[in-house]
Coordinates of C-alpha atoms in Angstrom, one line a residue:
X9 CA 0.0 0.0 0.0
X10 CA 3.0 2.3 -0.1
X11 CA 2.2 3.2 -3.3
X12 CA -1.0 4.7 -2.7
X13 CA -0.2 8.0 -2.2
X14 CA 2.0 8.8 -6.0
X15 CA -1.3 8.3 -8.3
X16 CA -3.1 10.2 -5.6
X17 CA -0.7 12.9 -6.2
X18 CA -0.7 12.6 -9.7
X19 CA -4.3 12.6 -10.9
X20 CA -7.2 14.5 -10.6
X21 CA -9.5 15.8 -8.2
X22 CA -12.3 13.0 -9.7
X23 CA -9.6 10.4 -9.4
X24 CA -7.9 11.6 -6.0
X25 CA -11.9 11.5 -4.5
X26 CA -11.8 7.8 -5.7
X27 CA -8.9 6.8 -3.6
X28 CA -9.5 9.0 -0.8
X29 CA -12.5 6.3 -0.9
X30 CA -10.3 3.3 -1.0
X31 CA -10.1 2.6 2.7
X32 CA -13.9 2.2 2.6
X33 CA -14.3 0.3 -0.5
X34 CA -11.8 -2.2 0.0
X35 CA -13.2 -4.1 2.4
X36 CA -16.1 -4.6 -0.6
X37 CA -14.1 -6.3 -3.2
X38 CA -12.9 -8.8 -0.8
X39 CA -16.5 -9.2 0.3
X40 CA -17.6 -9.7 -3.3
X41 CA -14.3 -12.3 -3.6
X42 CA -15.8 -14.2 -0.8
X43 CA -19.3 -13.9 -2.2
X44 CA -17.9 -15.1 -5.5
X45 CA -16.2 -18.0 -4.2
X46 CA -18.8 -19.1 -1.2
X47 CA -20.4 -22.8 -1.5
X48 CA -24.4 -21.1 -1.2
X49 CA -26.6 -19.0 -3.0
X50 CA -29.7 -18.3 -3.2
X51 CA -32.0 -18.9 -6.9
X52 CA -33.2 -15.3 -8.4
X53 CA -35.2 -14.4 -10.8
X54 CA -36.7 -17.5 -10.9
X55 CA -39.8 -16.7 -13.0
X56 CA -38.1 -15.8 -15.9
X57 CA -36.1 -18.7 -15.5
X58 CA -39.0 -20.7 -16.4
X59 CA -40.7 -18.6 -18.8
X60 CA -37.2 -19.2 -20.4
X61 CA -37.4 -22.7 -20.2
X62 CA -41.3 -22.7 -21.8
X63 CA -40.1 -20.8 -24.7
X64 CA -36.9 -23.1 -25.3
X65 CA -39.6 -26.1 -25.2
X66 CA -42.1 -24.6 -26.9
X67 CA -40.2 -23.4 -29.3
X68 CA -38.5 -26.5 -30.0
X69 CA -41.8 -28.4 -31.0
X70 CA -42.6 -25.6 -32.9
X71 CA -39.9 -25.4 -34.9
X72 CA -40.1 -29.4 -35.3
X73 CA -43.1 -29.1 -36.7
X74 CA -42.7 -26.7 -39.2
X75 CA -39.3 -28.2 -40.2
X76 CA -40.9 -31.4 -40.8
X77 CA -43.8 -30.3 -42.5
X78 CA -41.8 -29.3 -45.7
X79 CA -39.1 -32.1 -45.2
X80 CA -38.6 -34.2 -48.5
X81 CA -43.2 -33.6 -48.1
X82 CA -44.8 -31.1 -49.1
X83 CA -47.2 -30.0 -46.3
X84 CA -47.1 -33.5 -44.6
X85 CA -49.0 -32.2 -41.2
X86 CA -51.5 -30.2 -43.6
X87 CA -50.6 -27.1 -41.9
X88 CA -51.7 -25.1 -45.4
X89 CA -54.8 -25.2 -44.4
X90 CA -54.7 -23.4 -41.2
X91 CA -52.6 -20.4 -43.3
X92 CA -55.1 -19.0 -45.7
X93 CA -52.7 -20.1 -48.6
X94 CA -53.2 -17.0 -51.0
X95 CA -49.9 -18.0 -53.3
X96 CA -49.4 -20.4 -55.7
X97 CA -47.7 -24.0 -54.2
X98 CA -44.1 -24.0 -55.8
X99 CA -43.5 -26.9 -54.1
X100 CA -40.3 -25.7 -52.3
X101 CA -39.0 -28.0 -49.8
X102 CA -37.0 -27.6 -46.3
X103 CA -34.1 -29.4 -46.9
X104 CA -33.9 -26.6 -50.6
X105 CA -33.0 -23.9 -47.7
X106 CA -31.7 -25.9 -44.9
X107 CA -28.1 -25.9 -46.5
X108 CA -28.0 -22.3 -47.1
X109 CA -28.2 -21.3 -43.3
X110 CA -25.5 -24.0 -42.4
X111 CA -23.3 -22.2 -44.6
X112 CA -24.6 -19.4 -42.8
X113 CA -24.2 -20.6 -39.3
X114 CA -20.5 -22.2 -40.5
X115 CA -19.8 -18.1 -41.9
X116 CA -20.8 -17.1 -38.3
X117 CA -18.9 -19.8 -36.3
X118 CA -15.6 -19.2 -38.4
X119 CA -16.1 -15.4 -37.8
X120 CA -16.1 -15.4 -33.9
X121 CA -13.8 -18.3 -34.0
X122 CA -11.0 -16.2 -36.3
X123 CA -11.8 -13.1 -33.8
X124 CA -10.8 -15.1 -30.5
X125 CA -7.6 -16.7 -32.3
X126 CA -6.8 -13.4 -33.4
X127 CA -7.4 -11.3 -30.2
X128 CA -4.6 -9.3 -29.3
X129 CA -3.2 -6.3 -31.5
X130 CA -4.8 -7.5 -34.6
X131 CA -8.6 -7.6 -32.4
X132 CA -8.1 -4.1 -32.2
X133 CA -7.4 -3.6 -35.5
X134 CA -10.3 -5.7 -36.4
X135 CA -12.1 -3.2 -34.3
X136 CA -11.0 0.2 -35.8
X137 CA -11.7 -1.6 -39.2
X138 CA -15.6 -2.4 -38.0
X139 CA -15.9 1.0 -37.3
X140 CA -15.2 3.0 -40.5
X141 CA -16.1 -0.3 -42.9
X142 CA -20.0 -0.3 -41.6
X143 CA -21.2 2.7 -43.0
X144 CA -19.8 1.6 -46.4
X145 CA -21.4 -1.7 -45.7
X146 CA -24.5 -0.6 -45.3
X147 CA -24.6 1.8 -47.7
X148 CA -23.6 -1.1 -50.7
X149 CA -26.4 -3.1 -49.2
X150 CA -28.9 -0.2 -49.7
X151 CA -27.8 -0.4 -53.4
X152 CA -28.1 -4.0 -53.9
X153 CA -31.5 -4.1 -52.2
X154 CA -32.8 -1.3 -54.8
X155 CA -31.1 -3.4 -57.5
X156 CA -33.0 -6.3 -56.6
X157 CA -36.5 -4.3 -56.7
X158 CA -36.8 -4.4 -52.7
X159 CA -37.3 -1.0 -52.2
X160 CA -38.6 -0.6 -48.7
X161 CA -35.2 -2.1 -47.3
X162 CA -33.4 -0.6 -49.7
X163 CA -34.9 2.5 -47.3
X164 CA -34.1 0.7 -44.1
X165 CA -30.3 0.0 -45.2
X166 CA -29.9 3.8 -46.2
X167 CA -31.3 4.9 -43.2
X168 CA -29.2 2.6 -41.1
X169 CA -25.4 3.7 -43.0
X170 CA -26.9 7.6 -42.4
X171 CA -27.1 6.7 -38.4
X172 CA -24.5 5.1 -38.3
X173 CA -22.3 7.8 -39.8
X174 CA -24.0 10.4 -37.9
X175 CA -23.0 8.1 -34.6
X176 CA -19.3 8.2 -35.9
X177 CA -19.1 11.7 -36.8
X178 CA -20.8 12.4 -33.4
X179 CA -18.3 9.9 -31.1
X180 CA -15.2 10.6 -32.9
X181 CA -13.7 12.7 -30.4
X182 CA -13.9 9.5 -27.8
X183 CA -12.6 6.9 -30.0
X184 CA -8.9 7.0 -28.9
X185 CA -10.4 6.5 -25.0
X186 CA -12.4 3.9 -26.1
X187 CA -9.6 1.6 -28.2
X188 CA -7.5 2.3 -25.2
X189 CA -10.0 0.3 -22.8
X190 CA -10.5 -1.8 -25.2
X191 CA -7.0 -2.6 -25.6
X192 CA -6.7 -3.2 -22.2
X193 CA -9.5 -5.5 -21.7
X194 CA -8.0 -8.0 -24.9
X195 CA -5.0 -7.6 -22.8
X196 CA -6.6 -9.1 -19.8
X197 CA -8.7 -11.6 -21.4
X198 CA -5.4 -12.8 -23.5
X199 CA -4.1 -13.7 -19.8
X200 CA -7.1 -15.8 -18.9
X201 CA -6.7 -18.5 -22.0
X202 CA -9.7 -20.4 -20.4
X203 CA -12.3 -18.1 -21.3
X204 CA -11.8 -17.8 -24.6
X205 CA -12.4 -22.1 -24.9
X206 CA -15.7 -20.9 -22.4
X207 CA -16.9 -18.8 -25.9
X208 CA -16.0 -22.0 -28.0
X209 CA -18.1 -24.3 -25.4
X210 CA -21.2 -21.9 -25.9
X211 CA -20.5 -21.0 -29.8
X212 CA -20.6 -25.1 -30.1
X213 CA -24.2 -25.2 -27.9
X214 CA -25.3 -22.0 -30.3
X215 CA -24.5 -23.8 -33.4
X216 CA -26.7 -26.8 -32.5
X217 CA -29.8 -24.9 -31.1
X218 CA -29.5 -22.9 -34.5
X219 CA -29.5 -26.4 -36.1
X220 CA -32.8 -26.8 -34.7
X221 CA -33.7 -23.0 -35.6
X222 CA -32.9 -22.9 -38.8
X223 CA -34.9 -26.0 -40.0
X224 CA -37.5 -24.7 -38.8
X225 CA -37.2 -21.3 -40.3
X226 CA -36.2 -23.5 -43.8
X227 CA -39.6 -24.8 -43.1
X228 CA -41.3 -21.3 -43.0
X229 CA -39.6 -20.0 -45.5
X230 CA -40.3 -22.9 -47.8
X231 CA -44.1 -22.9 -46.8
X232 CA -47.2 -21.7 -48.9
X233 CA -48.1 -18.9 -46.7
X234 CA -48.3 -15.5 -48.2
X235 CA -45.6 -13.4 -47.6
X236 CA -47.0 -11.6 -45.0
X237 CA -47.7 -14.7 -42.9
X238 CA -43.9 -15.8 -43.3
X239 CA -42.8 -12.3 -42.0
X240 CA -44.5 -12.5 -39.0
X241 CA -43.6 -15.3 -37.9
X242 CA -39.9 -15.4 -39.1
X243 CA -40.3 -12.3 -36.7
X244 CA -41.3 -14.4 -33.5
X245 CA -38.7 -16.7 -34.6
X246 CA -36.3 -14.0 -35.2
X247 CA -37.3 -12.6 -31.4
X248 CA -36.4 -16.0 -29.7
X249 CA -33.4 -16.5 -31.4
X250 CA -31.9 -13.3 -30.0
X251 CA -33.5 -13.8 -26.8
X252 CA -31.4 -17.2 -26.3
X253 CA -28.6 -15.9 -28.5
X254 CA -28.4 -12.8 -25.5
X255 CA -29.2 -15.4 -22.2
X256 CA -25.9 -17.1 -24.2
X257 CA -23.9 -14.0 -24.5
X258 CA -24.7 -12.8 -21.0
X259 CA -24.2 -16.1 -19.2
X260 CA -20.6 -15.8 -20.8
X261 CA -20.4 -12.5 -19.7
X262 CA -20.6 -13.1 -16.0
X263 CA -18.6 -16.4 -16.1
X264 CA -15.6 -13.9 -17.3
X265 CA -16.4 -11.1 -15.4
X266 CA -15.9 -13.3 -12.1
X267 CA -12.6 -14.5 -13.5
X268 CA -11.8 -10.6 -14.3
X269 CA -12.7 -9.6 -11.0
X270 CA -10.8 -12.8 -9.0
X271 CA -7.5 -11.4 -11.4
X272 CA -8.0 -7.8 -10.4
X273 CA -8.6 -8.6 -6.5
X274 CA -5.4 -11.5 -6.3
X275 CA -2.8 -9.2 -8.5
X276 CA -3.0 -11.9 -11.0
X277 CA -3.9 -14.8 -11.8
X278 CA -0.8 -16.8 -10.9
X279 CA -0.6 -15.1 -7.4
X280 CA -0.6 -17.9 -4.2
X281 CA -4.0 -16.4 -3.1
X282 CA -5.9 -16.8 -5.9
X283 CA -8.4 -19.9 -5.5
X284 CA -8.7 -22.8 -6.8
X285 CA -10.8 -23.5 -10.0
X286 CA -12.5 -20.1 -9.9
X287 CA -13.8 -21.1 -13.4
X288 CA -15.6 -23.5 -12.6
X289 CA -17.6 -22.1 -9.6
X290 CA -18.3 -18.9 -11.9
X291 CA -19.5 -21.0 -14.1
X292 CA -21.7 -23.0 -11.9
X293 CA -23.2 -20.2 -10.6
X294 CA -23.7 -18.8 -14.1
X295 CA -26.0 -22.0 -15.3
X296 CA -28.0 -22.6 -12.1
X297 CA -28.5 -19.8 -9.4
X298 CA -28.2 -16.4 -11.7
X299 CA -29.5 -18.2 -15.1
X300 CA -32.7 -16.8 -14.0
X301 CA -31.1 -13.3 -13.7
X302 CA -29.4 -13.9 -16.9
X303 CA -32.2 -14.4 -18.9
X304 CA -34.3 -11.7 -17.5
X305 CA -31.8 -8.8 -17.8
X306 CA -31.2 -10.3 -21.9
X307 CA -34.6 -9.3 -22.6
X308 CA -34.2 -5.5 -22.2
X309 CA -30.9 -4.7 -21.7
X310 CA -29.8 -4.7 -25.6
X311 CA -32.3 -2.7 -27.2
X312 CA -32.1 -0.2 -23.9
X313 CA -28.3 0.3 -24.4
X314 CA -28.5 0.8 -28.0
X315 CA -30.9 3.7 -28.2
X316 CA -29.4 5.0 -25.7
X317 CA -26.0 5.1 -27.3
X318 CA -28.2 6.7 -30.9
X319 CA -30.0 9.7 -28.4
X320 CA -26.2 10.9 -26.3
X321 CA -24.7 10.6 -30.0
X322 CA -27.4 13.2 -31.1
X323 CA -27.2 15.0 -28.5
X324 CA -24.1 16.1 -28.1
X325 CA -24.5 17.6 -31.6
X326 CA -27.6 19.3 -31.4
X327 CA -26.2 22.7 -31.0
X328 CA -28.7 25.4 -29.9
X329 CA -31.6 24.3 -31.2
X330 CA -34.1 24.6 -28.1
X331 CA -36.6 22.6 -29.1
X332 CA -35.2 19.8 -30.5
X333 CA -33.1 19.5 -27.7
X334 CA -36.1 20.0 -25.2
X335 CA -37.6 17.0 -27.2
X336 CA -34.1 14.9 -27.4
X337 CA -33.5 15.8 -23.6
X338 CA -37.3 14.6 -22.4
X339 CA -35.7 11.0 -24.6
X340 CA -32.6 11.2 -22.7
X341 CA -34.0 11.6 -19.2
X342 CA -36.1 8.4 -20.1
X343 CA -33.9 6.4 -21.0
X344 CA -31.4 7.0 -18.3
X345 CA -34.1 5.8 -16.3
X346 CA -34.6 2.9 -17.8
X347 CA -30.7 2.5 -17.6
X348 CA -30.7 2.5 -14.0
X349 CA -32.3 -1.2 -14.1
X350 CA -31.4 -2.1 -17.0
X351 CA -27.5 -2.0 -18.1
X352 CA -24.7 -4.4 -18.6
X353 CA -22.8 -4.0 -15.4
X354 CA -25.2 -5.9 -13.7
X355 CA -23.7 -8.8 -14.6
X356 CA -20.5 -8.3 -12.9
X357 CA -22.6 -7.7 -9.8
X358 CA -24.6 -11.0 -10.2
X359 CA -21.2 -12.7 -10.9
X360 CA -19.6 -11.6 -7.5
X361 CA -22.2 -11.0 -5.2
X362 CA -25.3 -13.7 -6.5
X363 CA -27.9 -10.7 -6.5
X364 CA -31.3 -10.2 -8.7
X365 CA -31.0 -8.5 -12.3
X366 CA -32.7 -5.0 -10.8
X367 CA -30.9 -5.0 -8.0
X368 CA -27.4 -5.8 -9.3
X369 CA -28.6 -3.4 -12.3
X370 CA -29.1 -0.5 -9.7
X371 CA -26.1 -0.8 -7.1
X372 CA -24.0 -0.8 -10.1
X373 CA -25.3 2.5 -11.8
X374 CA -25.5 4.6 -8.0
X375 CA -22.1 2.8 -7.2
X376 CA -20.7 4.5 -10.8
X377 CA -23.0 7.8 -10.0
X378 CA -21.8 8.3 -5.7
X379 CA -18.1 8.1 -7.4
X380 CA -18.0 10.1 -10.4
X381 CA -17.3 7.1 -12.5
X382 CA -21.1 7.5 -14.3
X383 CA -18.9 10.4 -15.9
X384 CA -16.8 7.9 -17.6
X385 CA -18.6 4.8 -18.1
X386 CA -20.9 7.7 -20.0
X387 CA -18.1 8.9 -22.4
X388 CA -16.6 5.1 -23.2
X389 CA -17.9 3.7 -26.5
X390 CA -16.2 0.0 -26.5
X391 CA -19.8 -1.0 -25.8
X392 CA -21.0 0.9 -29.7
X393 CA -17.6 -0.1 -31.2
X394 CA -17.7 -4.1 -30.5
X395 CA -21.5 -4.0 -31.4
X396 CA -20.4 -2.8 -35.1
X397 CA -18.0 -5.4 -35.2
X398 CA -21.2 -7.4 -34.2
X399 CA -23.0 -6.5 -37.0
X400 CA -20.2 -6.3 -39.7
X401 CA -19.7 -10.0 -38.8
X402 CA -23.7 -10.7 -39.0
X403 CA -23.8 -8.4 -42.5
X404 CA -21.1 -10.5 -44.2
X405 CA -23.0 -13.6 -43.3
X406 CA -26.1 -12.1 -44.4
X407 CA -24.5 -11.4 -47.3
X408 CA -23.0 -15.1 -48.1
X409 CA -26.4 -16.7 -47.6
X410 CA -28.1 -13.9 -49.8
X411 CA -25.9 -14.5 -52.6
X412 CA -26.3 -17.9 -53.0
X413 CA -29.9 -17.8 -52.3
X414 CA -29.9 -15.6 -55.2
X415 CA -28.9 -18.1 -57.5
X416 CA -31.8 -19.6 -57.2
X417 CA -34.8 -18.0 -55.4
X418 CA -34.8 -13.7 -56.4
X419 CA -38.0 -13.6 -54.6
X420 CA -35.9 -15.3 -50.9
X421 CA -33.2 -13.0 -51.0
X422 CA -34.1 -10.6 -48.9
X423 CA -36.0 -13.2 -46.4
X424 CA -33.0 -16.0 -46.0
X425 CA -30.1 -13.2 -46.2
X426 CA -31.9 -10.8 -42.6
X427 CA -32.5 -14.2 -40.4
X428 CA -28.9 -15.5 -41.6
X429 CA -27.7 -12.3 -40.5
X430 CA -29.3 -12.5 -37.0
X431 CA -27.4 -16.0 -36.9
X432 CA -24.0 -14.4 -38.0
X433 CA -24.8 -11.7 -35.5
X434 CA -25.6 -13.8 -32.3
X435 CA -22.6 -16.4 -33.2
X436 CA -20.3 -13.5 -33.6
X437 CA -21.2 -11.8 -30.5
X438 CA -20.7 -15.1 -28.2
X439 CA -17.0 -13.8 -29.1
X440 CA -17.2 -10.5 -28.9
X441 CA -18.3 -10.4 -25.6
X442 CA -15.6 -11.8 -23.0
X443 CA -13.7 -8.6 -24.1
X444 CA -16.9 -6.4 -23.4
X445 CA -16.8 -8.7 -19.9
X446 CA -13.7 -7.6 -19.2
X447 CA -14.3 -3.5 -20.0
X448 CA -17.5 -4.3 -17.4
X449 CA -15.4 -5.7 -14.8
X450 CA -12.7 -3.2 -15.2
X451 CA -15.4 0.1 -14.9
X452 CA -16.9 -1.7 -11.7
X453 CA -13.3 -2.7 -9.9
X454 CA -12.1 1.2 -10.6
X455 CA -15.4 2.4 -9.0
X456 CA -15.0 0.1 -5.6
X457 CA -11.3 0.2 -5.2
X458 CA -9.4 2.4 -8.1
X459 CA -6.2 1.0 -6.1
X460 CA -7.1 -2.4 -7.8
X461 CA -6.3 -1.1 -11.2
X462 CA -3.5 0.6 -10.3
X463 CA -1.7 -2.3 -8.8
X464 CA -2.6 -4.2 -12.4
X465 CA -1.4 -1.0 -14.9
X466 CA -0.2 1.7 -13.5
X467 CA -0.1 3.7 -16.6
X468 CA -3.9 2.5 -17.6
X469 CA -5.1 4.2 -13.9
X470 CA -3.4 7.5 -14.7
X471 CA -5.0 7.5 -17.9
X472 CA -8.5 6.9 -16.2
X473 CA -8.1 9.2 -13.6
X474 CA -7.0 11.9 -16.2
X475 CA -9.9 11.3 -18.7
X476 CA -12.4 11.1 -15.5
X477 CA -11.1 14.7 -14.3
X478 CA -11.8 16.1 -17.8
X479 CA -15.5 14.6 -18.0
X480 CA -16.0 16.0 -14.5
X481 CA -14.8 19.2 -15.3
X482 CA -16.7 19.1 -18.9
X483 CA -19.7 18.4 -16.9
X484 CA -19.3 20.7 -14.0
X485 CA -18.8 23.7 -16.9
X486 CA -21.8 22.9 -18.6
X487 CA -23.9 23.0 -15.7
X488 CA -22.5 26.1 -14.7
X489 CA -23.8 27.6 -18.4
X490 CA -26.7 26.2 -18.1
X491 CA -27.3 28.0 -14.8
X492 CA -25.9 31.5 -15.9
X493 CA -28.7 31.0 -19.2
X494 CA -31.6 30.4 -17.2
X495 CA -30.3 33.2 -14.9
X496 CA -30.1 35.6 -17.6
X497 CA -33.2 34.5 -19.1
X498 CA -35.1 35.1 -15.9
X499 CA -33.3 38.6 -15.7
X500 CA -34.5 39.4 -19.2
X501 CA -38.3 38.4 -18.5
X502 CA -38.1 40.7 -15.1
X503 CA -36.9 43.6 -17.2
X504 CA -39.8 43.7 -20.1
X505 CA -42.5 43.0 -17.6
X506 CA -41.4 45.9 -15.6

């Protein structure tokens, strides 16, 4: 500890209030070490647990029977004539589309594999790539999809590459931040090699539930419904896929987070007082007591982070404009709300300390708010940036299956190339996110004991503490102006009315 006092010295009045708080927070992380590592916890969250559970069952049958309907038979269960069949029978079969999404879900497997084989400095790479690459992406896509007569996502696409290069434009200024934390958190997960054959494990599990999904989506989209009927339901199908795609993804994320967190608290992982197969208690805990927690928070937390990422991106743009930004603001105020019990770092909570999804959801955010950390969790984009790297992966798969569905079907392009991309997507993420685990874990361990990332890099803490007295003092002048205007305002409207 006799190096407390030189970052303390060093850093900033946000950063020097963090350590001041050291004495008092220390005692937590080892708490949350003996939390991670006791032999009982309690089940939570148990009801969405089994509504989980129904909807993987359900599902399942579901899926059978629509598979099987169109296998080597057309309509064999006679389903036709519950559909109001308003198209002609072109007697298209399952096993005609089957193969295109295992070349799909083989695209999307040798994506995220290729990421964790490369992570380290070509990952990041990889990373800054995804981010100027999409917009061109999505653009060429637009094109193609006009090309091919589909007009209203030839729309969508556009409008997708114009956010998304309104996003980039708007963020640009915090990219170097965020490649640095991202940088460090592929550092850290390239010490942990068991983790990364964690993402294979669930990758593998992904691939043969999508084995299941995608026969029965062959089935639907080689049915005689109209295709309005097909739509809607490749929709629901589309919604459970990414629901058990996300439980996936976030059961990852807290297995590695407890390993991140054990590394941070021990010094290391090869340090005499680190436990014995932490891995395998996190990841116990993971499947049984906080799968219910899991695969509540996956429902929300996704769509809540992204717009919220789209509405600070246009924000901090908007200039002058009063009433846009009233309107923008009312948005913002919203969805921070929503944020509060729904947000990523609740994972890292249920992976140390066993708690509920809301309640691990909330500590976390007034944890990052009563230390000024909310500041720089707030101006950290790694969350935006390995998302695009998400969807670049999920757009090239997309785009495999499209082309050779093309080759044979115009009229399936459009329908077999969007659900091959949700597969590309969800298999690409499973690797995406033990580096997201670790930024998670990192933001949370600097919140209850900055001393624990100092002891690990040195130089990274400065850093932090340097970009977290900026953002406070950003902050604290804006308020400031904010005050003088309405001030001045209010002195203005006392002077005409007198």
């Amino acid at each position: 500890m006799s190096d407390s006092p030189a970052p303390s010295s060093n850093s900033d009045p946000g950063s020097i209030s963090a350590v001041d708080q050291t004495g008092g927070r220390s005692r937590r992380s080892t708490d949350g070490s003996q939390t991670l590592l006791s032999e009982s916890r309690h089940w939570r969250d148990v009801f969405w647990l089994g509504i989980f559970v129904i909807h993987l069952i359900g599902l399942g049958f579901l899926l059978s029977v629509l598979g099987l309907n169109r296998f080597k038979k057309t309509d064999r269960f006679n389903i036709s004539r519950y559909t109001n069949q308003k198209v002609e029978t072109k007697g298209e079969l399952t096993e005609d589309y089957w193969p295109i999404y295992a070349v799909a879900g083989g695209v999307g497997a040798l994506l995220g594999w290729m990421w964790l084989l490369l992570l380290g400095s070509p990952a990041n790479q990889m990373l800054k790539i995804s981010v100027h690459i999409l917009t061109t992406y999505l653009a060429v896509i637009s094109v193609l999809c006009f090309w091919c007569d589909q007009f209203f996502w030839g729309v969508a696409f556009a409008i997708a590459a114009a956010l998304q290069f309104l996003y980039v434009i708007s963020v640009i200024d915090r990219l170097s931040f965020t490649m640095l934390v991202l940088q460090k958190a592929v550092k850290m997960v390239w010490s942990l090699p068991e983790v990364k054959r964690v993402a294979y494990v669930f990758m593998a599990v992904m691939l043969l539930w999508m084995g299941i999904w995608s026969f029965g989506t062959a089935g639907v989209v080689a049915s005689d419904m109209d295709d309005g009927g097909r739509w809607w339901l490749l929709l629901v199908l589309s919604v459970s896929l990414f629901w058990t795609g996300a439980v996936l993804c976030n059961t990852v994320h807290v297995i590695v987070s407890g390993m991140v967190f054990l590394v941070l608290i021990h010094d290391g992982r090869d340090s005499v007082s680190m436990p014995h197969n932490p891995l395998v208690k996190s990841l116990r805990y993971a499947v049984t007591t906080s799968l219910g927690s899991i695969c509540y928070g996956s429902l929300f937390t996704a769509a809540i982070r992204t717009l919220r990422w789209e509405i600070r991106g246009i924000r901090s743009k908007i200039g002058n404009n009063e009433c846009l930004l009233c309107c923008v603001d009312f948005l913002f105020h919203l969805v921070e709300t929503l944020v509060r019990f729904f947000n990523k770092y609740a994972y890292v909570q249920i992976a140390v300390y066993g708690k509920g999804f809301n309640r691990s959801a909330r500590d976390a955010w007034e944890l990052f708010q009563s230390t000024g950390v909310e500041a720089l969790v707030a101006y950290d984009c790694s969350g935006a940036v390995l998302l695009m790297g998400t969807i670049v992966g999920g757009l090239i798969t997309g785009t495999c299956a499209g082309a050779w569905t093309y080759t044979k079907w115009h009229d399936r392009v459009v329908m077999v190339g969007s659900t091959a991309m949700l597969m590309g997507m969800v298999l690409v993420g499973l690797a995406m996110v033990v580096v997201e685990s670790a930024v998670t874990s990192i933001y949370i361990c600097y919140a209850e004991d900055p001393l624990l990332i100092h002891r690990w890099d040195a130089e990274f803490f400065n850093q932090m503490s340097e970009t977290l007295h900026q953002r406070l003092q950003y902050r604290s002048a804006r308020a400031r102006e904010v005050l003088t205007n309405n001030r001045f305002d209010s002195h203005t409207q006392e002077s005409l009315s007198v």
